[in-house]
Amino acid sequence: MSEVATMTIEGEVGVLTIDSPPVNALGIATRRGLDRGFRDFAGNPAIRAIVLICGGRTFFAGADITEFGKPMQEPGLQDVFDIIEDGVKPVVAAIHGTALGGGLELALICHYRVAVPSARLGLPEVHLGLLPGAGGTQRLPRIVGVDAALDLITSGRQLSATQARELGVVDELAGEGRLREDAIAFARRLLAEDRPLLRVRDRQDMIEPARGKPEIFADFRRRNARSFRGFKAPENIIKTIEAAVALPFEEGMKREAELFADLYESTESLAQRHVFFAERQTSKIADVPADTPTLPVRSVGVIGAGTMGGGIAMNFVSAGIPVTLVEMDQAALDRGLSVIRKNYENTAKKGRMTQAQVEACMGLITPALSLDSLAEMDLIVEAVFESMAVKQDIFAKLGRVARPDAILASNTSFLDLDAIAEATTLPERVIGLHFFSPANVMRLLEVVRGARTSKQVVATAMKLARQIGKIAVLSRVCNGFIANRLMAPRMAQSEALVLEGPTPAEIDRVIYDYGFAMGPFQMIDLVGLDVIGRDANVRTLRGDLVARDRLGQKKNGGFYDYDEARKPTPSPVAATIIADFAKSEGVAAGGPQSDADILTRLLYPIVNEGARILEEGIALRAGDIDMAAILGYGWPVYTGGPMFWADTVGLPTIVARLKEMQAAHGDAFAPAHLLETMAAEGKRFSE
Ligand code: 3HC
Ligand code: NAI
């Protein structure tokens, strides 16, 4: 009948099974299968009820995102939905895996829903810069009420089957592993009890209480203004739910369609869709295919229990992998352990962990004071001071102590991984695992592939990243790897620009308005001026501030002054230090003043650096650079990351402005060869 649909008849119940790997997305083949199946069952007088179930790992994961931007082939999603909803035989959706987006909307069209306890349900369209465009914004509030619908659709949060049952989204829980039988039994009961066809569209009871209460929506907008900043989809979603409350169903559906179309064409949604695929691309490495054998990682050694080592250890123990944590002395070890405990206890205080889980995690850490304790580890991650001599010394010792098949990793930020690897007898075992601070929170992990790192070690690191909940981006060796190297020009240009007139507060505001959580000066004040890029031999602006004990927030003053509550205000002292330094460097005021010019000066060099990272083969693809910037530096998702953003600006524009800045400020702005070529050939990074 159809490539993806199978129809079987169990007495009076017809079972339509759709199996369209990997995730039963609602692409054309699936829609044809549904259309055919429902028509056949409708026309078969022997069938009195229908169960809709999926094969493979999940219920429908939503519209087929790969079809976006292409002409829609018939039948459309709405055509299929109409057949189901207008039918006269009860349809039961049988849900396992994840019912997401259009998949959940399809389930809401069905008259009843049964799910296994492990199933999860949600409308994640907001993450793609969209809204549920197949009736989800009109039907979900009719089941769960306005407050819950606002929360669920603007957050894209998934419900467990039990939560969905409590909210009425699911009518009955099936036994785990017994979905088909239980759904058929449920359908038989519907027939035996002569239960009516329940159409969600007809319900009013849950939206009625919100009628004539615009304050519900006003409050919601106000409470979430910060997290919705810059995103286009949340506001359109709120408007659709307002429509669900105020308008008759059909008109609400029209409003949903208009607001969906508005998002569909938006740059924000194109960017977020790019990010969805870029995130999934990062794990694909041409010469390390998915079936490359990996090594088991059942035990991990972490060397250094400082800022990074502690967070790194937490990643593994949180995933159930025991860690031996090595420090230089007992005091450092105790300090490190107490920070880890405090972090876990804070999580427990927020209710996201039980006290027993805290103890279980702490119980997985074995403290140690000698590298000899690492003799049996599968993986050893070094996170000691950023010094080549110290790291080489440690790796030379590890070469002797560790098992010959152990993976030896360094968390170095800037040092030459190949030089570290050469200190061991087994450089093919050495890899960079570059975590971002705080290491237990940040989702980016740069996996640094040295000149001699084996494919098996690379494949193991990529797999391990997934296991500990990180997105791994593969980088070759260079100063700063991808994210830090990429973003370095922003700090450098900020410090150059501040000498030319714009104040730190003005520059920070421009960067904040672009969508970052904070500007470069707020960031450096937070981290500490003495921490990043110390350079003792040359006079620098930062050096001048440090010399006046303006180290940042920790000293109540850096580029800004801070009050007791850490609230920043522009600093007259810093302004004088900046002016003195500008004078000594011979820099005259008169730099860019407009927001657009400031942004150009700060962000175009990042695109340029990204192009260099790409042409040198440091990153595998432009999308990886976007992911590194988004996950490592909080680059706003709705711009798609620096390389996607560059495409939206237009590469010829970026090249032209870089050349202007090169003429004015020197060769640091010289466009990368790749960037110039792509601009000349009309190419895009996101192609
Ligand atoms: N359309 C097309 N392809 C999809 C897809 C979708 N909706 N969802 C996942 N895929 C693809 C992935 O790109 C990936 O392809 P690859 O193997 O070639 O890289 C493959 O399916 C497997 O996906 P994951 O690696 O993400 O597998 P997981 O098991 O980790 O996760 C999942 C499965 C939870 C279903 C996850 O893929 C997911 O969250 N998918 C997106 C769900 C979503 O956003 N749905 C809403 C779509 S928009 C919509 O429905 C509009 C409607 O309202 C009109
Ligand atoms: P840190 O100074 O907080 O911690 C380093 C720890 O290593 C100290 O506790 C020290 O006692 C210990 N140590 C030093 N030599 C040792 C040895 N021989 N044996 C055992 N322990 C030893 O430093 P931090 O910030 O954690 O940095 C560690 C590494 O991580 C550096 O290479 C750094 O570049 C890198 N990194 C740092 C990031 C950050 O934001 N702090 C981000 C990403 C990487």
Short mmCIF file of C-alpha atoms in Angstrom, two decimals, residues 26-200:
data_model
loop_
_atom_site.label_atom_id
_atom_site.label_comp_id
_atom_site.label_asym_id
_atom_site.label_seq_id
_atom_site.Cartn_x
_atom_site.Cartn_y
_atom_site.Cartn_z
CA LEU A 26 5.61 14.08 8.91
CA GLY A 27 7.19 14.31 5.45
CA ILE A 28 5.42 13.55 2.21
CA ALA A 29 5.79 9.76 2.46
CA THR A 30 4.30 9.78 5.97
CA ARG A 31 1.46 12.11 4.98
CA ARG A 32 0.61 9.86 2.02
CA GLY A 33 0.65 6.82 4.32
CA LEU A 34 -1.68 8.52 6.80
CA ASP A 35 -3.99 9.75 4.07
CA ARG A 36 -4.26 6.33 2.48
CA GLY A 37 -4.63 4.50 5.79
CA PHE A 38 -7.39 6.70 7.16
CA ARG A 39 -9.30 6.71 3.88
CA ASP A 40 -9.14 2.92 3.66
CA PHE A 41 -10.26 2.46 7.25
CA ALA A 42 -13.04 5.04 6.86
CA GLY A 43 -14.38 3.15 3.89
CA ASN A 44 -14.18 -0.28 5.54
CA PRO A 45 -17.49 -1.03 7.26
CA ALA A 46 -15.96 -3.83 9.34
CA ILE A 47 -13.75 -1.32 11.19
CA ARG A 48 -15.38 0.71 13.95
CA ALA A 49 -12.34 2.30 15.65
CA ILE A 50 -8.79 3.13 14.62
CA VAL A 51 -5.50 3.00 16.52
CA LEU A 52 -2.66 5.15 15.13
CA ILE A 53 0.75 3.93 16.23
CA CYS A 54 4.36 4.36 15.07
CA GLY A 55 7.12 1.85 14.45
CA GLY A 56 10.74 2.51 15.35
CA ARG A 57 12.00 4.60 18.22
CA THR A 58 9.30 7.24 18.47
CA PHE A 59 5.85 8.61 17.71
CA PHE A 60 5.90 11.42 15.09
CA ALA A 61 8.70 13.91 15.87
CA GLY A 62 6.93 16.74 14.03
CA ALA A 63 6.85 18.27 10.58
CA ASP A 64 9.75 17.22 8.37
CA ILE A 65 12.15 20.09 8.85
CA THR A 66 14.08 19.13 5.71
CA GLU A 67 10.98 20.06 3.67
CA PHE A 68 10.97 23.62 5.02
CA GLY A 69 11.60 26.19 2.32
CA LYS A 70 10.46 23.79 -0.41
CA PRO A 71 7.02 23.74 -2.05
CA MET A 72 4.60 21.62 0.01
CA GLN A 73 3.56 18.41 -1.79
CA GLU A 74 -0.03 17.19 -1.50
CA PRO A 75 -1.53 16.03 0.77
CA GLY A 76 -0.58 18.77 3.22
CA LEU A 77 -0.62 18.21 6.96
CA GLN A 78 -3.94 20.00 7.33
CA ASP A 79 -5.56 17.77 4.66
CA VAL A 80 -4.59 14.69 6.65
CA PHE A 81 -5.73 16.27 9.92
CA ASP A 82 -9.13 17.11 8.42
CA ILE A 83 -9.74 13.51 7.41
CA ILE A 84 -9.03 12.34 10.96
CA GLU A 85 -10.97 15.01 12.79
CA ASP A 86 -13.99 14.90 10.50
CA GLY A 87 -14.16 11.10 10.55
CA VAL A 88 -16.99 9.34 12.33
CA LYS A 89 -14.94 6.50 13.85
CA PRO A 90 -12.98 7.14 17.03
CA VAL A 91 -9.22 7.43 16.51
CA VAL A 92 -6.80 6.60 19.35
CA ALA A 93 -3.22 7.89 19.16
CA ALA A 94 -0.82 5.37 20.72
CA ILE A 95 2.28 7.26 21.81
CA HIS A 96 5.82 6.08 22.58
CA GLY A 97 9.15 7.91 22.38
CA THR A 98 8.51 11.60 21.77
CA ALA A 99 5.36 13.17 20.34
CA LEU A 100 6.70 16.53 19.27
CA GLY A 101 5.47 19.52 17.31
CA GLY A 102 3.26 18.43 14.44
CA GLY A 103 3.43 14.95 16.01
CA LEU A 104 1.69 16.13 19.17
CA GLU A 105 -0.67 18.26 17.09
CA LEU A 106 -1.62 15.10 15.20
CA ALA A 107 -2.26 13.34 18.51
CA LEU A 108 -4.46 16.27 19.60
CA ILE A 109 -6.55 15.85 16.44
CA CYS A 110 -7.18 12.22 17.39
CA HIS A 111 -10.19 11.69 19.62
CA TYR A 112 -8.25 9.95 22.40
CA ARG A 113 -4.59 9.51 23.43
CA VAL A 114 -2.85 6.61 25.14
CA ALA A 115 0.88 6.74 26.01
CA VAL A 116 3.51 4.55 27.61
CA PRO A 117 5.00 5.98 30.84
CA SER A 118 8.38 6.65 29.17
CA ALA A 119 6.82 8.79 26.42
CA ARG A 120 7.41 12.54 26.29
CA LEU A 121 5.20 15.15 24.68
CA GLY A 122 5.87 18.72 23.66
CA LEU A 123 5.57 21.56 21.19
CA PRO A 124 9.23 22.53 20.59
CA GLU A 125 8.61 24.74 17.53
CA VAL A 126 9.77 27.79 19.49
CA HIS A 127 13.31 26.37 19.33
CA LEU A 128 13.08 26.58 15.55
CA GLY A 129 11.82 30.16 15.76
CA LEU A 130 8.32 28.94 14.85
CA LEU A 131 4.99 28.27 16.49
CA PRO A 132 2.90 25.11 16.30
CA GLY A 133 1.26 25.68 12.93
CA ALA A 134 -1.13 22.76 12.76
CA GLY A 135 -3.63 23.78 15.41
CA GLY A 136 -1.47 23.24 18.49
CA THR A 137 -1.88 26.81 19.69
CA GLN A 138 -5.67 26.49 19.48
CA ARG A 139 -6.08 22.97 20.81
CA LEU A 140 -3.56 22.75 23.65
CA PRO A 141 -5.09 25.67 25.64
CA ARG A 142 -8.49 23.99 25.27
CA ILE A 143 -7.08 21.01 27.20
CA VAL A 144 -4.57 22.45 29.67
CA GLY A 145 -5.81 26.03 30.08
CA VAL A 146 -4.15 29.30 29.14
CA ASP A 147 -1.43 29.50 31.81
CA ALA A 148 -0.06 26.03 31.13
CA ALA A 149 -0.33 26.48 27.36
CA LEU A 150 1.59 29.77 27.47
CA ASP A 151 4.31 28.13 29.50
CA LEU A 152 4.53 24.95 27.43
CA ILE A 153 4.45 26.51 23.98
CA THR A 154 6.78 29.44 24.62
CA SER A 155 9.31 27.22 26.41
CA GLY A 156 9.04 24.18 24.14
CA ARG A 157 9.32 22.14 27.35
CA GLN A 158 8.48 18.44 27.14
CA LEU A 159 5.95 16.79 29.45
CA SER A 160 6.45 13.30 30.80
CA ALA A 161 3.56 10.95 30.05
CA THR A 162 2.50 11.16 33.70
CA GLN A 163 2.43 14.97 33.65
CA ALA A 164 0.53 14.83 30.35
CA ARG A 165 -1.96 12.45 31.98
CA GLU A 166 -2.43 14.85 34.90
CA LEU A 167 -3.03 17.75 32.53
CA GLY A 168 -5.49 15.74 30.44
CA VAL A 169 -3.33 15.70 27.31
CA VAL A 170 -3.14 11.91 27.63
CA ASP A 171 -6.30 9.95 28.48
CA GLU A 172 -4.69 6.75 29.71
CA LEU A 173 -1.25 5.33 30.42
CA ALA A 174 -0.43 2.03 28.71
CA GLY A 175 1.89 -0.57 30.17
CA GLU A 176 5.51 -0.05 29.18
CA GLY A 177 6.15 -2.35 26.21
CA ARG A 178 2.41 -3.05 25.84
CA LEU A 179 1.35 -0.01 23.87
CA ARG A 180 -0.24 -1.75 20.90
CA GLU A 181 -2.30 -4.22 22.95
CA ASP A 182 -3.35 -1.61 25.50
CA ALA A 183 -4.34 0.92 22.84
CA ILE A 184 -6.44 -1.72 21.05
CA ALA A 185 -8.09 -2.67 24.35
CA PHE A 186 -8.76 1.03 25.01
CA ALA A 187 -10.38 1.38 21.56
CA ARG A 188 -12.54 -1.69 22.23
CA ARG A 189 -13.67 -0.20 25.51
CA LEU A 190 -14.64 3.03 23.73
CA LEU A 191 -16.85 0.99 21.43
CA ALA A 192 -18.29 -1.17 24.20
CA GLU A 193 -19.14 1.91 26.28
CA ASP A 194 -20.34 3.78 23.22
CA ARG A 195 -18.19 6.75 24.20
CA PRO A 196 -18.61 9.91 22.09
CA LEU A 197 -16.04 11.27 19.63
CA LEU A 198 -14.16 13.90 21.63
CA ARG A 199 -13.04 16.80 19.47
CA VAL A 200 -10.71 19.13 21.30
#
